[in-house]
Amino acid sequence: MSSILGISAFYHDSAACILVNGKIIAAAQEERFTRKKHDSNYPHNAIEFVLKFANLKLSEVDQIVFFEKPFLKFERLLETYVAFAPKGFVSFAKAMPLWIKEKLFQKNLLFNKLKEHDENYKSDENIFFSDHHLSHAASAFFPSPFDEAVILTADGVGEWATTTVAIGKNENLEIKKEIHFPHSIGLLYSAFTYYAGFKVNSGEYKLMGLAPYGNPIYTDKVRQLFDLKEDGTFRLDQKYFNYATGLTMTNEKFNSLFGHKPRNPQKEEITQFHMDIASSIQKVTEEVMIKLAKSIREEYKIRNLCLAGGVALNCVANGKILKEKIFDNIWIQPAAGDAGGSLGAALALWHIEQGNKRSVNLNDDMKGSYLGTEYNQEEIEKELKAADANFETLNYEELIDKTAELLSNEKAIGWFQDRMEFGPRALGARSILGDPRSDKMQKNLNLKVKYRESFRPFAPSVLREDLAEWFEIDVDSPYMLLVANINPKKKVEVNDEQKNLFGIDKLNVKRSEIPAVTHVDYSARIQTVTKNSNKRYYDLITKFKEKTGCPIIVNTSFNVRGEPIVNTPTDAFNCFMETDLDHLVIGNCFLDKSKQNPKLKKNYTKEILLD
């Protein structure tokens, strides 16, 4: 038996994964255990979990691989300072002590941290380092259902690369082209995330969700920020940005170009200007990604595309690439950000370095991305009793029927089942569910359950066999990474007065038979569900369809703003009691909010962190 432990850490979204004989056994983000969103610390808890799940001690693991090369990253920091000196001294001086103390000598740091797991772990000779973008590309290609593909990776920055093109064939993978820092489509998008008043490396999906409320009237000004070639390659004009040298993303020249300072989220509301800015950068990002996709299809003549890196989480851009029919098939790594680097580093070591053969799984090798923790019925009941929860235990059929019935009556339900998802999306294991036919559901879930901005859209989980009847798409989308429009047959006509509404006023207009998952531009971020991928979730949606004729339910992540997705039954119960969720279904346990001890309910809104 051969085992590899993959680790990503020290930037954001630390994670661990374990392979046994090349198969993905377990993977999880550290944030789920520490309850610190996007936790970047050494993933002690995630490593403990994957080792335990694989029934291995650390001293029994054959190789350990880190997802990037710290010396190359340090080289970028030094060269950037030299190139921009003396302007970059403030950020350089702030970063340097941490690099000298920890990051530069990462092998030693890792070895000392790893020893904490197992006193019998004696030598650092089995620690290896992958390249950041190679880790991303490997995470996208090796689990994919393709024997050959072109892999496009786009993110903020790795060591030097920000955008790469790689070719994968069987167990071989090679990076062919790179765009280097400071030229980055990920950092460009993050600059606008910052400018709109959202958190960088966290709020990018908010910017994407805000875009349909605006009009792309600033696209020409956005294009002034960089030189975009016909093949999709680009160079950012650094006179508008501060990320290479300072402590902010944008500068005064950027502000004067668009006519406003960055929004202060503590003091300023989101206005039509911010919606138009979001719409403009989203449109330009799509333009870049489509140009890149077209040029690499033309150059390499390969019909399959894999996507990874943080930009691959821009499911609107993914949907546009799909709609353009540039490639015959597209597969996107569900943990496309840095967390997935732990997985990619391990797979790169197994296949590329060690030359192990690859067998292609036509469904993919991610197991639905259900790679995290799981709790049996006994463990669930023990935790609920310790939390003083009032619950009843139902058999499977009763549980499915009762939950579907409550959903059809517009109840908001916490749903905690089987193994936790790996990656940023809840996929029906740690989810909050609702009725998509309700025109109050989106607003209520946002404001009363998630405690977040009312404009944020929700995703539909739809039975795969019913997909084309409800949406203008007919390909698998198990990881909620493709956006498509509602089928015109399901649309509700909008009158002239409603058409002329601006901004957030558009939110209250019913646009389809499933308004809770229909965004203001008639789009939806789709998750397809099959019996093979998640039987319990599939059975629930099927039962809901029997009762309502609708094969779709609202799915959003089981957490509140500023917190990671719940991991344990205790996390789930706490979140249940801190929100206006009506019911909690956890394993075979059923909880009714009205039957809980009112003393256990917290006023959570006072403690909420900005995300």
Coordinates of C-alpha atoms in Angstrom, one line a residue:
M1 CA 0.0 0.0 0.0
S2 CA 1.3 3.5 -0.9
S3 CA 0.0 6.7 0.7
I4 CA 0.6 10.4 0.0
L5 CA -0.5 13.3 2.3
G6 CA -1.1 16.6 0.5
I7 CA -1.0 19.9 2.3
S8 CA -1.9 23.5 1.4
A9 CA -1.3 26.2 4.0
F10 CA 0.0 29.7 4.9
Y11 CA -1.9 31.8 2.4
H12 CA -5.6 31.1 2.6
D13 CA -7.9 28.1 2.7
S14 CA -5.5 25.6 4.3
A15 CA -6.4 22.0 3.7
A16 CA -5.2 18.4 3.7
C17 CA -5.9 15.4 1.6
I18 CA -4.8 11.8 1.5
L19 CA -4.3 9.3 -1.4
V20 CA -4.0 5.6 -0.9
N21 CA -2.7 3.8 -4.0
G22 CA -3.5 6.9 -6.0
K23 CA -7.2 7.0 -4.9
I24 CA -8.6 10.0 -3.2
I25 CA -9.6 8.8 0.3
A26 CA -10.3 12.0 2.3
A27 CA -9.9 15.8 2.0
A28 CA -11.0 18.7 4.1
Q29 CA -10.3 22.4 4.8
E30 CA -8.9 23.5 8.1
E31 CA -11.6 26.2 8.5
R32 CA -14.3 23.6 9.1
F33 CA -12.5 22.4 12.3
T34 CA -11.3 25.7 13.7
R35 CA -14.5 27.7 12.7
K36 CA -12.2 30.4 11.3
K37 CA -13.3 31.2 7.8
H38 CA -10.6 30.8 5.1
D39 CA -8.2 29.7 7.9
S40 CA -4.6 29.9 6.5
N41 CA -2.8 28.3 9.5
Y42 CA -1.1 24.9 9.4
P43 CA -4.0 22.5 8.9
H44 CA -3.4 20.4 12.0
N45 CA -7.1 19.3 12.4
A46 CA -7.6 18.6 8.7
I47 CA -4.4 16.4 8.7
E48 CA -5.6 14.6 11.9
F49 CA -8.9 13.9 10.2
V50 CA -7.6 12.5 6.9
L51 CA -5.0 10.3 8.7
K52 CA -7.7 8.9 10.9
F53 CA -10.1 8.4 8.0
A54 CA -7.4 6.5 6.1
N55 CA -6.5 4.5 9.3
L56 CA -2.9 5.7 9.1
K57 CA -0.4 7.1 11.5
L58 CA 1.8 9.9 10.0
S59 CA 4.9 7.7 10.4
E60 CA 3.2 5.2 8.1
V61 CA 2.6 7.7 5.3
D62 CA 5.1 7.3 2.4
Q63 CA 5.3 10.8 1.1
I64 CA 4.1 14.3 2.2
V65 CA 3.8 17.0 -0.4
F66 CA 3.3 20.8 0.0
F67 CA 1.3 22.6 -2.7
E68 CA 3.9 25.2 -3.6
K69 CA 7.6 26.2 -3.5
P70 CA 8.3 28.8 -0.8
F71 CA 11.7 29.7 -2.2
L72 CA 10.2 30.7 -5.6
K73 CA 7.6 32.8 -3.8
F74 CA 10.3 34.5 -1.8
E75 CA 12.1 35.3 -5.0
R76 CA 9.0 37.0 -6.3
L77 CA 8.7 39.1 -3.2
L78 CA 12.4 40.2 -3.5
E79 CA 12.3 40.9 -7.2
T80 CA 9.0 42.8 -6.9
Y81 CA 10.5 45.0 -4.2
V82 CA 13.6 45.7 -6.4
A83 CA 11.4 46.4 -9.5
F84 CA 9.2 48.9 -7.6
A85 CA 11.7 50.3 -5.1
P86 CA 11.5 52.4 -3.0
K87 CA 7.7 52.4 -3.4
G88 CA 7.1 48.9 -2.1
F89 CA 9.1 49.2 1.1
V90 CA 6.1 49.3 3.4
S91 CA 4.6 46.0 2.2
F92 CA 8.1 44.5 2.0
A93 CA 9.0 45.5 5.6
K94 CA 5.6 44.1 6.8
A95 CA 6.1 40.7 5.0
M96 CA 9.8 40.1 5.7
P97 CA 9.8 39.2 9.4
L98 CA 7.2 36.4 8.7
W99 CA 9.2 35.1 5.8
I100 CA 12.5 35.0 7.7
K101 CA 10.9 33.5 10.8
E102 CA 8.7 30.9 9.1
K103 CA 7.9 30.8 5.4
L104 CA 11.5 30.7 4.0
F105 CA 12.4 27.6 6.0
Q106 CA 9.1 25.9 5.4
K107 CA 10.5 22.4 5.3
N108 CA 11.8 22.8 8.8
L109 CA 8.6 24.4 9.9
L110 CA 6.5 21.6 8.4
F111 CA 8.7 18.9 9.9
N112 CA 8.3 20.4 13.4
K113 CA 4.5 20.7 12.9
L114 CA 4.2 17.2 11.5
K115 CA 6.0 15.7 14.5
E116 CA 3.1 16.9 16.7
H117 CA 0.9 14.3 15.0
D118 CA 3.2 11.3 15.6
E119 CA 6.2 11.0 17.9
N120 CA 7.5 8.2 15.6
Y121 CA 7.8 10.5 12.7
K122 CA 11.6 11.0 12.6
S123 CA 12.8 12.3 9.2
D124 CA 11.9 15.1 6.8
E125 CA 13.3 13.1 3.8
N126 CA 9.8 12.3 2.7
I127 CA 8.7 15.9 2.4
F128 CA 8.3 17.3 -1.1
F129 CA 7.2 20.6 -2.7
S130 CA 5.1 21.0 -5.8
D131 CA 4.7 24.0 -8.0
H132 CA 1.5 26.1 -7.1
H133 CA 0.0 26.1 -10.6
L134 CA 1.1 22.5 -11.3
S135 CA -0.8 21.6 -8.1
H136 CA -3.9 23.4 -9.5
A137 CA -3.6 21.9 -12.9
A138 CA -3.1 18.4 -11.5
S139 CA -6.2 18.8 -9.2
A140 CA -8.3 19.6 -12.3
F141 CA -6.9 17.0 -14.8
F142 CA -6.2 13.8 -12.8
P143 CA -9.7 13.4 -11.2
S144 CA -11.4 14.5 -14.5
P145 CA -13.3 12.1 -16.8
F146 CA -10.9 12.8 -19.7
D147 CA -7.8 10.9 -20.9
E148 CA -6.6 14.1 -22.6
A149 CA -7.4 17.7 -21.9
V150 CA -6.1 21.2 -22.0
I151 CA -6.0 22.7 -18.5
L152 CA -6.5 26.4 -17.9
T153 CA -5.6 27.7 -14.4
A154 CA -6.2 31.3 -13.4
D155 CA -5.9 32.7 -9.9
G156 CA -4.4 35.6 -8.0
V157 CA -0.8 34.4 -8.0
G158 CA 1.2 31.3 -7.1
E159 CA 5.0 31.6 -6.9
W160 CA 5.2 33.7 -10.1
A161 CA 2.5 32.4 -12.4
T162 CA -1.0 33.9 -12.4
T163 CA -2.4 32.1 -15.4
T164 CA -1.2 28.9 -17.0
V165 CA -2.1 26.5 -19.8
A166 CA -1.2 22.9 -19.4
I167 CA -1.7 19.7 -21.4
G168 CA -2.7 16.5 -19.7
K169 CA -2.6 13.1 -21.4
N170 CA -3.1 9.9 -19.3
E171 CA -0.6 10.2 -16.4
N172 CA 1.4 13.0 -18.0
L173 CA 0.9 16.7 -17.4
E174 CA 3.0 19.6 -18.6
I175 CA 2.6 23.3 -18.2
K176 CA 3.1 24.9 -21.7
K177 CA 2.4 28.6 -21.1
E178 CA 2.4 31.1 -18.2
I179 CA 1.4 34.7 -17.5
H180 CA 3.4 36.1 -14.6
F181 CA 2.8 38.4 -11.6
P182 CA 1.9 41.3 -11.5
H183 CA -0.4 40.5 -14.5
S184 CA -3.3 38.6 -13.1
I185 CA -7.0 38.3 -14.0
G186 CA -7.6 37.0 -10.4
L187 CA -6.0 40.1 -8.9
L188 CA -7.8 42.4 -11.3
Y189 CA -11.1 40.8 -10.1
S190 CA -10.0 41.1 -6.5
A191 CA -9.1 44.7 -7.0
F192 CA -12.8 45.4 -7.9
T193 CA -13.9 43.2 -5.0
Y194 CA -11.9 45.5 -2.7
Y195 CA -13.1 48.6 -4.5
A196 CA -16.8 47.5 -4.0
G197 CA -16.2 47.1 -0.3
F198 CA -16.0 43.3 -0.1
K199 CA -13.2 41.2 1.4
V200 CA -10.4 40.1 -1.0
N201 CA -10.1 36.3 -1.3
S202 CA -13.6 35.9 0.2
G203 CA -16.1 38.4 -1.4
E204 CA -15.4 37.8 -5.1
Y205 CA -18.5 35.7 -5.4
K206 CA -20.5 38.6 -3.9
L207 CA -19.2 40.8 -6.7
M208 CA -20.3 38.1 -9.2
G209 CA -23.8 37.9 -7.5
L210 CA -24.1 41.7 -7.6
A211 CA -23.3 42.1 -11.3
P212 CA -26.7 41.3 -12.8
Y213 CA -28.3 44.2 -10.8
G214 CA -26.1 46.6 -12.7
N215 CA -25.3 47.7 -16.2
P216 CA -21.8 47.2 -17.7
I217 CA -21.4 50.9 -18.4
Y218 CA -17.8 51.1 -17.2
T219 CA -16.4 48.3 -19.4
D220 CA -14.3 50.8 -21.5
K221 CA -12.7 52.2 -18.3
V222 CA -12.0 48.7 -17.0
R223 CA -10.3 47.9 -20.3
Q224 CA -8.1 51.0 -19.8
L225 CA -6.5 49.1 -16.8
F226 CA -4.9 46.5 -19.0
D227 CA -3.8 45.6 -22.4
L228 CA -5.8 42.6 -23.7
K229 CA -4.6 40.7 -26.8
E230 CA -6.8 38.8 -29.2
D231 CA -5.5 35.5 -27.8
G232 CA -6.6 36.4 -24.2
T233 CA -3.1 37.2 -22.9
F234 CA -2.9 40.5 -21.0
R235 CA -0.7 43.0 -19.1
L236 CA -2.1 45.1 -16.3
D237 CA -1.1 48.7 -16.1
Q238 CA 0.5 48.9 -12.7
K239 CA 0.0 52.7 -12.3
Y240 CA -3.6 52.0 -11.3
F241 CA -2.9 49.3 -8.7
N242 CA -1.3 49.0 -5.3
Y243 CA -1.1 45.3 -4.6
A244 CA 2.5 44.8 -5.8
T245 CA 3.9 47.4 -3.5
G246 CA 1.3 48.6 -0.9
L247 CA -1.2 47.3 1.6
T248 CA -4.3 48.0 -0.6
M249 CA -5.4 46.7 -4.0
T250 CA -6.1 50.0 -5.8
N251 CA -4.7 53.5 -5.6
E252 CA -5.8 57.2 -6.2
K253 CA -5.3 56.9 -9.9
F254 CA -7.8 54.0 -10.0
N255 CA -10.2 56.0 -7.8
S256 CA -10.1 59.0 -10.1
L257 CA -10.6 56.9 -13.2
F258 CA -13.9 55.6 -11.8
G259 CA -14.8 58.7 -9.8
H260 CA -15.2 57.2 -6.4
K261 CA -13.1 56.0 -3.4
P262 CA -13.4 52.3 -2.4
R263 CA -16.6 51.7 -0.5
N264 CA -16.4 51.5 3.3
P265 CA -18.6 48.5 4.2
Q266 CA -19.1 49.8 7.7
K267 CA -20.4 53.2 6.7
E268 CA -21.6 53.1 3.1
E269 CA -24.5 51.2 1.4
I270 CA -24.2 49.5 -1.9
T271 CA -25.4 51.8 -4.6
Q272 CA -26.2 51.6 -8.3
F273 CA -22.6 52.6 -9.0
H274 CA -21.2 49.5 -7.2
M275 CA -23.7 47.4 -9.1
D276 CA -22.6 48.9 -12.5
I277 CA -18.9 48.4 -11.5
A278 CA -19.6 44.7 -10.6
S279 CA -21.4 44.2 -13.9
S280 CA -18.5 45.8 -15.8
I281 CA -15.7 43.8 -14.3
Q282 CA -17.7 40.6 -14.6
K283 CA -18.3 41.3 -18.3
V284 CA -14.6 42.0 -19.0
T285 CA -13.5 38.9 -17.0
E286 CA -15.8 36.7 -19.2
E287 CA -14.3 38.4 -22.2
V288 CA -10.8 37.4 -21.1
M289 CA -11.7 33.9 -20.2
I290 CA -13.5 33.3 -23.5
K291 CA -10.6 34.7 -25.5
L292 CA -8.2 32.4 -23.6
A293 CA -10.4 29.4 -24.1
K294 CA -10.8 30.1 -27.9
S295 CA -7.1 30.6 -28.4
I296 CA -6.0 27.4 -26.6
R297 CA -8.7 25.4 -28.4
E298 CA -7.4 26.7 -31.7
E299 CA -3.8 26.1 -30.8
Y300 CA -3.9 22.6 -29.3
K301 CA -7.0 21.2 -31.1
I302 CA -7.9 19.3 -27.9
R303 CA -11.7 18.9 -27.3
N304 CA -11.7 18.7 -23.5
L305 CA -11.1 21.6 -21.1
C306 CA -10.3 21.4 -17.4
L307 CA -10.5 24.5 -15.2
A308 CA -8.8 25.3 -11.8
G309 CA -7.6 28.2 -9.7
G310 CA -9.8 30.7 -7.9
V311 CA -11.1 32.2 -11.2
A312 CA -12.6 28.8 -12.0
L313 CA -15.1 29.5 -9.2
N314 CA -16.6 32.2 -11.4
C315 CA -19.4 30.0 -12.5
V316 CA -20.9 32.8 -14.6
A317 CA -17.8 32.9 -16.8
N318 CA -17.7 29.1 -16.9
G319 CA -21.3 29.1 -18.1
K320 CA -20.4 31.5 -20.9
I321 CA -17.5 29.3 -22.0
L322 CA -19.9 26.3 -22.1
K323 CA -22.5 28.3 -24.0
E324 CA -20.0 29.4 -26.6
K325 CA -19.4 25.7 -27.4
I326 CA -15.6 26.3 -27.7
F327 CA -14.9 22.8 -26.2
D328 CA -16.9 19.6 -26.5
N329 CA -16.6 18.9 -22.7
I330 CA -15.7 21.0 -19.6
W331 CA -14.8 19.7 -16.2
I332 CA -14.1 22.0 -13.2
Q333 CA -12.3 21.1 -10.0
P334 CA -14.9 21.7 -7.2
A335 CA -12.1 22.8 -4.8
A336 CA -10.7 25.0 -7.4
G337 CA -9.0 27.4 -5.0
D338 CA -6.0 26.9 -2.8
A339 CA -7.6 24.2 -0.7
G340 CA -7.6 22.0 -3.9
G341 CA -3.9 22.5 -4.1
S342 CA -3.4 19.9 -1.4
L343 CA -5.1 17.3 -3.6
G344 CA -3.3 18.4 -6.8
A345 CA 0.1 18.3 -5.2
A346 CA -0.5 14.7 -4.0
L347 CA -1.8 13.6 -7.5
A348 CA 1.1 15.3 -9.3
L349 CA 3.5 13.4 -7.1
W350 CA 1.7 10.1 -7.7
H351 CA 1.4 10.4 -11.4
I352 CA 4.0 12.8 -12.8
E353 CA 6.9 12.2 -10.4
Q354 CA 6.3 8.5 -9.7
G355 CA 4.9 7.6 -13.1
N356 CA 1.9 5.7 -11.8
K357 CA -0.7 4.8 -14.5
R358 CA -4.0 6.5 -14.5
S359 CA -7.4 4.9 -15.0
V360 CA -10.1 7.3 -16.1
N361 CA -13.4 7.3 -14.3
L362 CA -16.1 8.5 -16.7
N363 CA -18.0 10.1 -13.8
D364 CA -14.8 11.7 -12.4
D365 CA -12.8 10.6 -9.3
M366 CA -14.0 13.2 -6.8
K367 CA -16.8 11.1 -5.3
G368 CA -19.2 14.0 -5.6
S369 CA -16.7 16.0 -3.5
Y370 CA -18.1 14.2 -0.4
L371 CA -14.6 13.7 1.0
G372 CA -14.9 15.1 4.5
T373 CA -16.1 14.1 7.9
E374 CA -19.1 11.9 8.6
Y375 CA -21.0 10.9 11.7
N376 CA -23.0 7.7 12.4
Q377 CA -26.4 7.8 14.1
E378 CA -25.0 7.0 17.5
E379 CA -22.5 9.8 17.3
I380 CA -25.1 12.2 16.1
E381 CA -27.5 11.4 19.0
K382 CA -24.7 11.6 21.5
E383 CA -23.8 15.2 20.4
L384 CA -27.4 16.3 20.2
K385 CA -28.1 15.0 23.8
A386 CA -25.0 16.8 25.0
A387 CA -26.3 20.0 23.4
D388 CA -29.6 19.5 25.2
A389 CA -31.4 19.3 21.9
N390 CA -35.0 18.0 21.6
F391 CA -35.2 15.5 18.7
E392 CA -37.1 12.5 17.5
T393 CA -35.6 9.7 15.5
L394 CA -37.4 8.7 12.3
N395 CA -37.0 5.8 9.8
Y396 CA -35.6 6.7 6.4
E397 CA -39.0 6.8 4.5
E398 CA -40.6 9.0 7.3
L399 CA -37.6 11.3 7.3
I400 CA -37.6 11.9 3.5
D401 CA -41.4 12.3 3.4
K402 CA -41.7 14.7 6.3
T403 CA -38.8 16.8 5.1
A404 CA -40.3 17.1 1.6
E405 CA -43.7 18.0 3.1
L406 CA -42.2 20.7 5.2
L407 CA -40.2 22.1 2.3
S408 CA -43.4 22.2 0.2
N409 CA -44.9 24.4 3.0
E410 CA -42.1 26.9 2.7
K411 CA -40.2 25.8 5.8
A412 CA -36.4 26.5 5.9
I413 CA -34.5 23.4 6.8
G414 CA -31.0 22.6 7.9
W415 CA -29.8 19.4 6.3
F416 CA -26.8 17.5 7.6
Q417 CA -26.1 14.1 6.0
D418 CA -23.2 11.7 5.2
R419 CA -19.8 13.1 4.4
M420 CA -19.0 16.8 4.3
E421 CA -18.2 18.5 1.1
F422 CA -14.6 19.4 0.1
G423 CA -14.5 22.9 -1.5
P424 CA -16.5 26.1 -1.0
R425 CA -19.9 24.8 -2.1
A426 CA -22.5 22.9 0.0
L427 CA -23.8 20.1 -2.3
G428 CA -26.5 18.5 -0.2
A429 CA -24.5 17.2 2.7
R430 CA -24.2 20.4 4.8
S431 CA -26.9 22.5 3.3
I432 CA -29.8 24.8 4.1
L433 CA -32.8 23.9 2.0
G434 CA -36.0 25.7 0.9
D435 CA -38.9 25.7 -1.6
P436 CA -37.8 27.4 -5.0
R437 CA -41.4 28.2 -5.8
S438 CA -41.7 30.6 -3.0
D439 CA -41.3 34.3 -3.8
K440 CA -40.3 35.1 -0.2
M441 CA -37.7 32.4 0.2
Q442 CA -34.6 34.1 -1.2
K443 CA -35.1 37.3 0.9
N444 CA -36.0 35.4 4.0
L445 CA -33.1 33.0 3.8
N446 CA -30.7 35.8 3.2
L447 CA -31.9 38.1 6.0
K448 CA -33.3 35.8 8.6
V449 CA -31.1 32.7 8.3
K450 CA -27.8 33.7 6.6
Y451 CA -27.8 37.3 8.0
R452 CA -26.3 38.6 4.7
E453 CA -27.1 41.0 1.9
S454 CA -30.6 40.4 0.3
F455 CA -29.2 40.5 -3.2
R456 CA -27.3 37.2 -2.9
P457 CA -28.7 34.5 -5.1
F458 CA -29.3 30.9 -4.2
A459 CA -28.7 27.8 -6.2
P460 CA -31.1 25.2 -7.4
S461 CA -30.4 21.5 -6.8
V462 CA -32.2 19.7 -9.7
L463 CA -32.7 16.1 -10.6
R464 CA -30.4 15.5 -13.6
E465 CA -33.1 13.9 -15.7
D466 CA -35.3 17.0 -15.4
L467 CA -32.6 19.6 -16.0
A468 CA -33.3 20.5 -19.6
E469 CA -37.0 21.0 -18.9
W470 CA -36.2 23.8 -16.4
F471 CA -32.9 25.3 -17.6
E472 CA -31.2 26.1 -20.9
I473 CA -28.4 23.5 -20.3
D474 CA -28.2 19.8 -20.6
V475 CA -24.8 18.8 -19.2
D476 CA -23.8 17.5 -15.8
S477 CA -23.1 20.2 -13.2
P478 CA -22.7 18.3 -9.9
Y479 CA -20.4 20.9 -8.3
M480 CA -22.6 24.0 -8.8
L481 CA -19.9 25.6 -11.0
L482 CA -22.0 26.4 -14.1
V483 CA -24.6 29.1 -14.5
A484 CA -27.3 28.9 -17.1
N485 CA -30.6 30.6 -17.9
I486 CA -34.1 29.5 -16.9
N487 CA -35.9 27.7 -19.7
P488 CA -38.1 30.3 -21.4
K489 CA -41.2 28.1 -20.8
K490 CA -40.7 28.6 -17.1
K491 CA -40.3 32.3 -17.2
V492 CA -42.9 34.8 -15.9
E493 CA -43.4 37.9 -18.1
V494 CA -42.2 41.2 -16.6
N495 CA -44.3 44.3 -17.2
D496 CA -42.9 47.6 -18.5
E497 CA -42.9 49.2 -15.1
Q498 CA -40.9 46.3 -13.7
K499 CA -38.4 46.4 -16.6
N500 CA -37.5 49.9 -15.7
L501 CA -36.6 49.2 -12.1
F502 CA -33.1 49.8 -11.0
G503 CA -30.7 48.0 -8.7
I504 CA -32.0 46.1 -5.6
D505 CA -35.6 47.0 -6.6
K506 CA -35.4 44.3 -9.2
L507 CA -35.1 41.7 -6.4
N508 CA -38.8 41.6 -5.6
V509 CA -40.0 41.0 -9.2
K510 CA -41.1 37.4 -9.8
R511 CA -39.3 36.2 -13.0
S512 CA -40.1 32.5 -13.1
E513 CA -42.0 29.5 -11.6
I514 CA -39.0 29.1 -9.3
P515 CA -38.3 32.7 -8.2
A516 CA -36.2 31.7 -5.1
V517 CA -33.4 30.4 -7.5
T518 CA -33.9 32.8 -10.4
H519 CA -31.4 35.7 -10.5
V520 CA -32.5 39.1 -11.8
D521 CA -31.0 38.2 -15.2
Y522 CA -33.0 34.9 -15.4
S523 CA -29.9 32.9 -14.6
A524 CA -29.2 30.2 -12.0
R525 CA -26.1 28.5 -10.5
I526 CA -27.0 24.9 -11.1
Q527 CA -26.3 21.7 -9.2
T528 CA -27.4 18.5 -10.9
V529 CA -28.2 15.6 -8.5
T530 CA -28.2 11.9 -9.4
K531 CA -28.9 8.8 -7.4
N532 CA -25.3 7.7 -7.7
S533 CA -23.8 10.9 -6.5
N534 CA -26.0 11.4 -3.4
K535 CA -28.9 8.9 -2.9
R536 CA -30.4 10.6 0.2
Y537 CA -30.5 14.0 -1.4
Y538 CA -31.8 12.6 -4.7
D539 CA -34.6 10.8 -2.8
L540 CA -35.6 14.0 -1.0
I541 CA -35.8 16.0 -4.2
T542 CA -37.7 13.1 -5.9
K543 CA -40.2 13.1 -3.0
F544 CA -40.5 16.9 -3.2
K545 CA -41.3 16.5 -6.9
E546 CA -44.0 13.9 -6.2
K547 CA -45.7 16.4 -3.8
T548 CA -45.3 19.5 -5.9
G549 CA -44.4 18.6 -9.5
C550 CA -41.2 20.6 -9.1
P551 CA -37.9 18.6 -9.3
I552 CA -35.8 21.3 -7.7
I553 CA -35.0 22.6 -4.2
V554 CA -33.1 25.6 -3.0
N555 CA -29.7 24.8 -1.7
T556 CA -27.4 27.1 0.2
S557 CA -24.5 26.4 2.5
F558 CA -25.2 25.5 6.1
N559 CA -23.6 28.5 7.9
V560 CA -24.2 32.1 8.6
R561 CA -22.3 35.1 7.2
G562 CA -18.7 35.1 8.4
E563 CA -18.6 31.5 9.5
P564 CA -17.5 28.3 7.6
I565 CA -19.9 25.6 6.7
V566 CA -20.9 23.4 9.7
N567 CA -18.8 20.4 10.3
T568 CA -20.1 18.6 13.4
P569 CA -23.6 17.8 14.7
T570 CA -22.9 20.3 17.4
D571 CA -22.0 23.0 14.8
A572 CA -25.3 22.2 13.0
F573 CA -27.4 22.5 16.2
N574 CA -25.7 25.8 17.2
C575 CA -26.4 27.3 13.8
F576 CA -30.0 26.0 13.9
M577 CA -30.5 27.8 17.3
E578 CA -28.8 31.0 16.1
T579 CA -31.0 31.5 13.1
D580 CA -34.7 31.4 12.0
L581 CA -34.3 27.9 10.6
D582 CA -37.6 26.0 11.2
H583 CA -36.3 22.5 11.3
L584 CA -33.0 20.5 11.4
V585 CA -32.6 17.1 9.8
I586 CA -29.4 15.4 10.9
G587 CA -28.8 11.8 10.2
N588 CA -32.2 10.2 11.1
C589 CA -32.8 12.8 13.8
F590 CA -35.5 15.4 13.2
L591 CA -35.6 18.6 15.2
D592 CA -38.5 21.2 15.4
K593 CA -37.4 24.7 16.4
S594 CA -40.7 25.3 18.3
K595 CA -39.8 22.3 20.6
Q596 CA -36.3 23.5 21.6
N597 CA -35.5 25.1 24.9
P598 CA -35.8 28.9 24.2
K599 CA -32.9 29.5 26.6
L600 CA -30.6 27.9 24.0
K601 CA -31.5 30.4 21.3
K602 CA -28.8 33.2 20.8
N603 CA -29.1 36.7 19.4
Y604 CA -26.5 36.0 16.8
T605 CA -26.8 39.1 14.7
K606 CA -24.6 41.1 17.2
E607 CA -21.7 38.8 16.7
I608 CA -21.6 38.4 13.0
L609 CA -18.3 39.1 11.2
L610 CA -18.1 40.8 7.8
D611 CA -17.2 38.3 5.0

